[in-house]
Short mmCIF file of C-alpha atoms in Angstrom, two decimals:
data_model
loop_
_atom_site.label_atom_id
_atom_site.label_comp_id
_atom_site.label_asym_id
_atom_site.label_seq_id
_atom_site.Cartn_x
_atom_site.Cartn_y
_atom_site.Cartn_z
CA MET A 1 0.00 0.00 0.00
CA SER A 2 1.30 3.46 -0.89
CA ALA A 3 1.91 6.15 1.70
CA GLU A 4 -1.13 7.98 0.31
CA GLY A 5 -3.34 5.08 1.35
CA MET A 6 -2.36 5.06 4.97
CA THR A 7 -2.07 7.45 7.90
CA LEU A 8 1.50 7.82 9.04
CA PRO A 9 2.31 8.52 12.70
CA LYS A 10 3.35 11.99 13.67
CA VAL A 11 5.51 10.79 16.56
CA ILE A 12 6.87 7.63 18.14
CA GLU A 13 7.88 8.73 21.59
CA GLU A 14 9.40 6.98 24.60
CA ALA A 15 7.16 8.25 27.39
CA GLN A 16 7.89 7.96 31.09
CA ILE A 17 5.01 7.00 33.37
CA LEU A 18 4.44 9.96 35.71
CA SER A 19 1.51 8.47 37.64
CA HIS A 20 -0.88 5.54 37.59
CA GLU A 21 -4.13 5.81 39.55
CA ALA A 22 -7.27 3.70 39.86
CA PRO A 23 -10.47 5.71 40.56
CA ILE A 24 -12.47 2.45 40.70
CA ALA A 25 -11.48 -1.20 40.43
CA GLY A 26 -10.50 -2.13 36.90
CA VAL A 27 -10.18 1.45 35.59
CA ASP A 28 -6.80 3.19 35.39
CA ILE A 29 -5.68 6.79 34.84
CA LEU A 30 -2.24 6.83 33.25
CA THR A 31 -0.26 10.07 32.93
CA LEU A 32 2.76 10.04 30.60
CA ALA A 33 5.55 12.52 29.94
CA SER A 34 5.05 12.90 26.19
CA PRO A 35 5.78 16.49 25.16
CA LEU A 36 5.75 15.97 21.39
CA ILE A 37 2.38 14.25 21.36
CA ALA A 38 0.96 16.67 23.94
CA ARG A 39 1.91 19.55 21.69
CA SER A 40 -0.01 18.31 18.65
CA ALA A 41 -2.88 16.08 19.89
CA LEU A 42 -6.46 17.16 19.19
CA PRO A 43 -9.70 16.14 20.95
CA GLY A 44 -10.93 12.79 19.65
CA GLN A 45 -7.54 11.50 18.55
CA PHE A 46 -5.88 8.42 20.03
CA VAL A 47 -2.47 6.85 20.55
CA GLN A 48 -1.12 3.33 20.15
CA ILE A 49 0.76 2.32 23.28
CA SER A 50 3.14 -0.58 23.83
CA VAL A 51 2.46 -3.16 26.54
CA PRO A 52 4.86 -5.51 28.35
CA ALA A 53 6.17 -8.32 26.14
CA ASP A 54 4.44 -11.02 28.19
CA ALA A 55 1.10 -9.21 27.73
CA GLY A 56 1.05 -9.33 23.94
CA TYR A 57 2.90 -8.04 20.92
CA LEU A 58 0.49 -5.47 19.51
CA ARG A 59 0.16 -1.92 20.75
CA ARG A 60 -3.17 -1.00 22.33
CA PRO A 61 -5.22 1.94 21.02
CA LEU A 62 -6.24 4.35 23.79
CA GLY A 63 -8.08 7.64 23.44
CA VAL A 64 -6.33 10.77 24.70
CA ALA A 65 -8.27 12.02 27.74
CA GLU A 66 -6.30 15.15 28.65
CA VAL A 67 -3.09 16.93 27.76
CA SER A 68 -0.93 19.67 29.21
CA ARG A 69 0.81 21.35 26.32
CA GLU A 70 2.86 23.47 28.73
CA ALA A 71 3.95 20.69 31.08
CA GLY A 72 4.25 18.15 28.25
CA TRP A 73 2.10 15.29 29.53
CA ILE A 74 -0.81 13.29 28.17
CA ARG A 75 -3.41 11.39 30.19
CA LEU A 76 -5.07 8.12 29.19
CA ILE A 77 -8.03 6.58 31.02
CA TYR A 78 -8.75 2.95 30.23
CA ARG A 79 -10.46 -0.18 31.50
CA GLU A 80 -8.56 -3.41 32.10
CA VAL A 81 -10.18 -5.80 29.64
CA GLY A 82 -7.46 -8.30 28.73
CA ARG A 83 -3.79 -9.24 28.99
CA GLY A 84 -2.58 -6.10 27.27
CA THR A 85 -4.32 -3.53 29.44
CA GLU A 86 -3.79 -5.64 32.56
CA GLY A 87 -0.07 -5.71 31.79
CA LEU A 88 -0.05 -1.98 31.21
CA ALA A 89 -1.85 -1.38 34.52
CA ALA A 90 0.88 -3.33 36.35
CA MET A 91 3.69 -1.07 35.10
CA TRP A 92 5.44 1.06 37.69
CA THR A 93 5.71 4.83 37.84
CA GLY A 94 9.07 5.87 36.40
CA THR A 95 9.20 3.16 33.74
CA SER A 96 8.68 3.99 30.07
CA VAL A 97 6.35 2.92 27.29
CA SER A 98 6.49 3.53 23.56
CA VAL A 99 3.67 5.76 22.33
CA LEU A 100 2.73 6.23 18.67
CA GLY A 101 0.51 9.15 17.76
CA PRO A 102 -1.52 11.24 17.80
CA LEU A 103 -3.61 9.32 15.29
CA GLY A 104 -6.98 9.64 13.63
CA ARG A 105 -9.56 12.30 12.95
CA GLY A 106 -10.96 14.20 15.93
CA PHE A 107 -14.08 16.15 16.81
CA ASP A 108 -15.31 19.42 15.33
CA THR A 109 -14.45 21.82 18.14
CA SER A 110 -15.66 24.96 16.33
CA LEU A 111 -19.16 24.60 17.80
CA LYS A 112 -20.36 27.38 20.11
CA HIS A 113 -22.13 25.18 22.68
CA PRO A 114 -21.78 21.44 22.08
CA LEU A 115 -23.38 18.79 24.24
CA LEU A 116 -21.08 15.87 24.96
CA VAL A 117 -22.85 12.56 25.60
CA GLY A 118 -20.89 9.66 27.03
CA GLY A 119 -21.40 6.30 28.65
CA GLY A 120 -18.78 4.35 30.55
CA MET A 121 -15.30 4.57 29.07
CA GLY A 122 -16.73 6.53 26.16
CA LEU A 123 -16.26 9.56 28.38
CA THR A 124 -12.49 9.35 27.85
CA PRO A 125 -12.09 11.14 24.48
CA LEU A 126 -14.92 13.54 25.33
CA LEU A 127 -12.97 14.76 28.37
CA PHE A 128 -10.25 16.14 26.09
CA PHE A 129 -12.97 17.96 24.12
CA ALA A 130 -14.32 19.48 27.35
CA ALA A 131 -10.90 20.56 28.57
CA GLU A 132 -10.10 22.33 25.29
CA HIS A 133 -13.46 24.07 24.72
CA PRO A 134 -14.64 27.16 26.68
CA ASN A 135 -18.38 26.38 26.56
CA VAL A 136 -19.46 22.74 26.65
CA SER A 137 -22.01 20.76 28.63
CA VAL A 138 -21.90 17.03 29.28
CA LEU A 139 -24.47 14.29 29.77
CA MET A 140 -22.93 11.18 31.29
CA GLY A 141 -24.34 7.81 32.24
CA GLY A 142 -23.30 4.78 34.25
CA ARG A 143 -24.81 1.74 35.83
CA THR A 144 -24.18 2.94 39.40
CA ARG A 145 -22.96 6.03 41.25
CA GLY A 146 -19.46 4.55 41.38
CA GLU A 147 -19.28 4.45 37.58
CA VAL A 148 -19.90 8.19 37.26
CA PHE A 149 -16.69 9.11 39.10
CA TRP A 150 -16.19 11.12 35.89
CA GLU A 151 -18.35 13.94 37.23
CA GLU A 152 -15.59 15.19 39.53
CA ILE A 153 -13.08 15.12 36.65
CA TYR A 154 -15.39 16.93 34.24
CA ARG A 155 -16.75 19.63 36.59
CA PRO A 156 -13.84 22.11 36.18
CA HIS A 157 -14.21 22.02 32.39
CA VAL A 158 -17.95 22.21 31.68
CA ARG A 159 -20.81 24.67 31.86
CA GLU A 160 -23.32 22.05 33.00
CA CYS A 161 -23.05 18.39 33.98
CA PHE A 162 -26.04 16.05 33.76
CA VAL A 163 -25.85 12.53 35.20
CA THR A 164 -27.98 9.41 34.81
CA THR A 165 -27.55 6.03 36.51
CA ASP A 166 -29.28 2.80 35.61
CA ASP A 167 -30.13 2.03 39.24
CA GLY A 168 -31.08 5.59 40.24
CA SER A 169 -28.36 5.74 42.91
CA TYR A 170 -27.27 9.16 41.63
CA GLY A 171 -28.62 11.75 39.22
CA GLU A 172 -31.67 10.82 37.17
CA GLN A 173 -32.64 7.17 36.95
CA GLY A 174 -32.35 5.76 33.47
CA VAL A 175 -29.87 5.98 30.61
CA VAL A 176 -28.54 9.04 28.80
CA THR A 177 -31.21 8.76 26.11
CA THR A 178 -33.87 9.06 28.83
CA LEU A 179 -32.77 12.64 29.54
CA LEU A 180 -31.39 13.66 26.14
CA PRO A 181 -34.68 14.71 24.44
CA LYS A 182 -35.46 17.13 27.26
CA LEU A 183 -31.98 18.68 27.11
CA LEU A 184 -32.10 19.15 23.35
CA ALA A 185 -35.60 20.64 23.51
CA GLU A 186 -34.72 23.14 26.23
CA GLY A 187 -31.04 23.89 25.53
CA ASP A 188 -29.15 26.02 23.02
CA TYR A 189 -26.87 23.26 21.74
CA ASP A 190 -25.53 23.54 18.21
CA GLY A 191 -23.99 20.08 18.07
CA VAL A 192 -23.73 16.73 19.84
CA ALA A 193 -20.60 14.63 20.26
CA VAL A 194 -21.08 11.10 21.56
CA CYS A 195 -18.93 8.13 22.55
CA GLY A 196 -19.99 4.96 24.29
CA PRO A 197 -21.66 1.62 23.59
CA PRO A 198 -22.78 1.31 19.94
CA VAL A 199 -26.48 0.91 20.79
CA MET A 200 -26.35 4.08 22.89
CA MET A 201 -24.56 6.06 20.18
CA GLU A 202 -27.04 4.99 17.51
CA ARG A 203 -29.97 6.07 19.68
CA VAL A 204 -28.29 9.40 20.56
CA ALA A 205 -27.66 10.03 16.86
CA ALA A 206 -31.32 9.34 16.05
CA ILE A 207 -32.55 11.69 18.77
CA ALA A 208 -30.16 14.45 17.64
CA ALA A 209 -31.46 14.02 14.08
CA GLU A 210 -35.05 14.39 15.33
CA TYR A 211 -34.11 17.80 16.73
CA GLY A 212 -32.12 18.81 13.66
CA ILE A 213 -28.85 19.02 15.59
CA PRO A 214 -25.58 17.83 13.97
CA CYS A 215 -24.05 14.82 15.69
CA GLU A 216 -20.60 13.22 15.63
CA VAL A 217 -19.81 9.76 16.96
CA SER A 218 -16.48 8.29 18.07
CA LEU A 219 -16.29 4.63 17.09
CA GLU A 220 -14.28 1.96 18.85
CA LYS A 221 -12.99 -1.04 16.90
CA ARG A 222 -10.21 -3.57 17.36
CA MET A 223 -7.07 -2.18 15.73
CA ALA A 224 -3.81 -3.89 14.89
CA CYS A 225 -1.68 -1.21 13.24
CA GLY A 226 -3.56 2.04 13.86
CA LEU A 227 -2.22 3.36 10.54
CA GLY A 228 -4.87 2.26 8.06
CA ALA A 229 -2.78 -0.56 6.58
CA CYS A 230 -4.20 -3.76 8.07
CA LEU A 231 -7.94 -3.06 7.50
CA SER A 232 -8.89 -4.74 10.80
CA CYS A 233 -10.99 -1.73 11.83
CA ALA A 234 -12.94 -1.21 8.58
CA VAL A 235 -16.61 -0.24 8.88
CA ASP A 236 -19.42 0.31 6.41
CA THR A 237 -20.50 3.92 5.90
CA LYS A 238 -22.74 5.78 3.50
CA SER A 239 -19.59 6.58 1.49
CA GLY A 240 -18.36 2.98 1.42
CA ARG A 241 -15.85 1.07 3.55
CA ARG A 242 -13.83 3.32 5.87
CA LYS A 243 -11.07 2.65 8.37
CA VAL A 244 -11.78 3.78 11.92
CA CYS A 245 -8.11 4.45 12.67
CA LYS A 246 -7.52 6.61 9.59
CA ASP A 247 -10.89 8.05 8.53
CA GLY A 248 -12.12 8.22 12.15
CA PRO A 249 -12.45 7.40 14.94
CA VAL A 250 -14.82 10.39 14.75
CA PHE A 251 -17.45 10.32 12.00
CA PRO A 252 -20.60 12.33 11.25
CA ALA A 253 -23.36 10.21 12.75
CA ALA A 254 -25.35 10.23 9.51
CA GLU A 255 -22.43 8.52 7.76
CA VAL A 256 -22.34 5.46 10.01
CA TYR A 257 -25.92 5.28 11.30
CA TYR A 258 -27.60 6.07 8.02
CA ALA A 259 -30.03 3.17 8.36
CA SER A 260 -31.57 4.57 11.54
#
């Protein structure tokens, strides 16, 4: 495949682990000294990060959650779901990992007042959006109060924060799509950005379309190379087959949920 047919990395950087925290069991917040990537990363982009040799050979794609361009660090928030991420979670502060990125197409941040909608770990790339935009609101959902630990992280960056929980232990009982129609009817939002489980994203996209509000979705697929060469992350869109790592991970919702 020619260079034109693939997305080449901007940086491969040896990044020192500055801190590793666990807000809840099985979820990790990893902060890396990565000044080159921090300088150029945009909301919605991701990196491919190496894992210990005994945890697998392929890099793992992780969305960029926050950056400090001045201090030169990036922050990744991920769930331990297999050998790779479990191996990464076991790495000590002070050790280094190889980081390739930033990769992919990010969100449209030119909106005046976007509403970010996230469920579970889908709140990771949306956090970067919130931190970089002066006027965003967020609607977040989780199964229990413990799963919306995100609220404390988001609060300094957003105008308003709306929370739903499946069990009603915090915020409004239900899922994000329970509350979304009311917010879109009463708010002044000029766009929606969503990341989370596919069923949730498809329903959010449909509701946004009902209200005539543009919507972008951030897709998650298994990736091997992250460069657009291996085709492992290809998806069907209105414009034909597209690669999530190269043409996304952010797409206009109408392109990928056109059958809704």
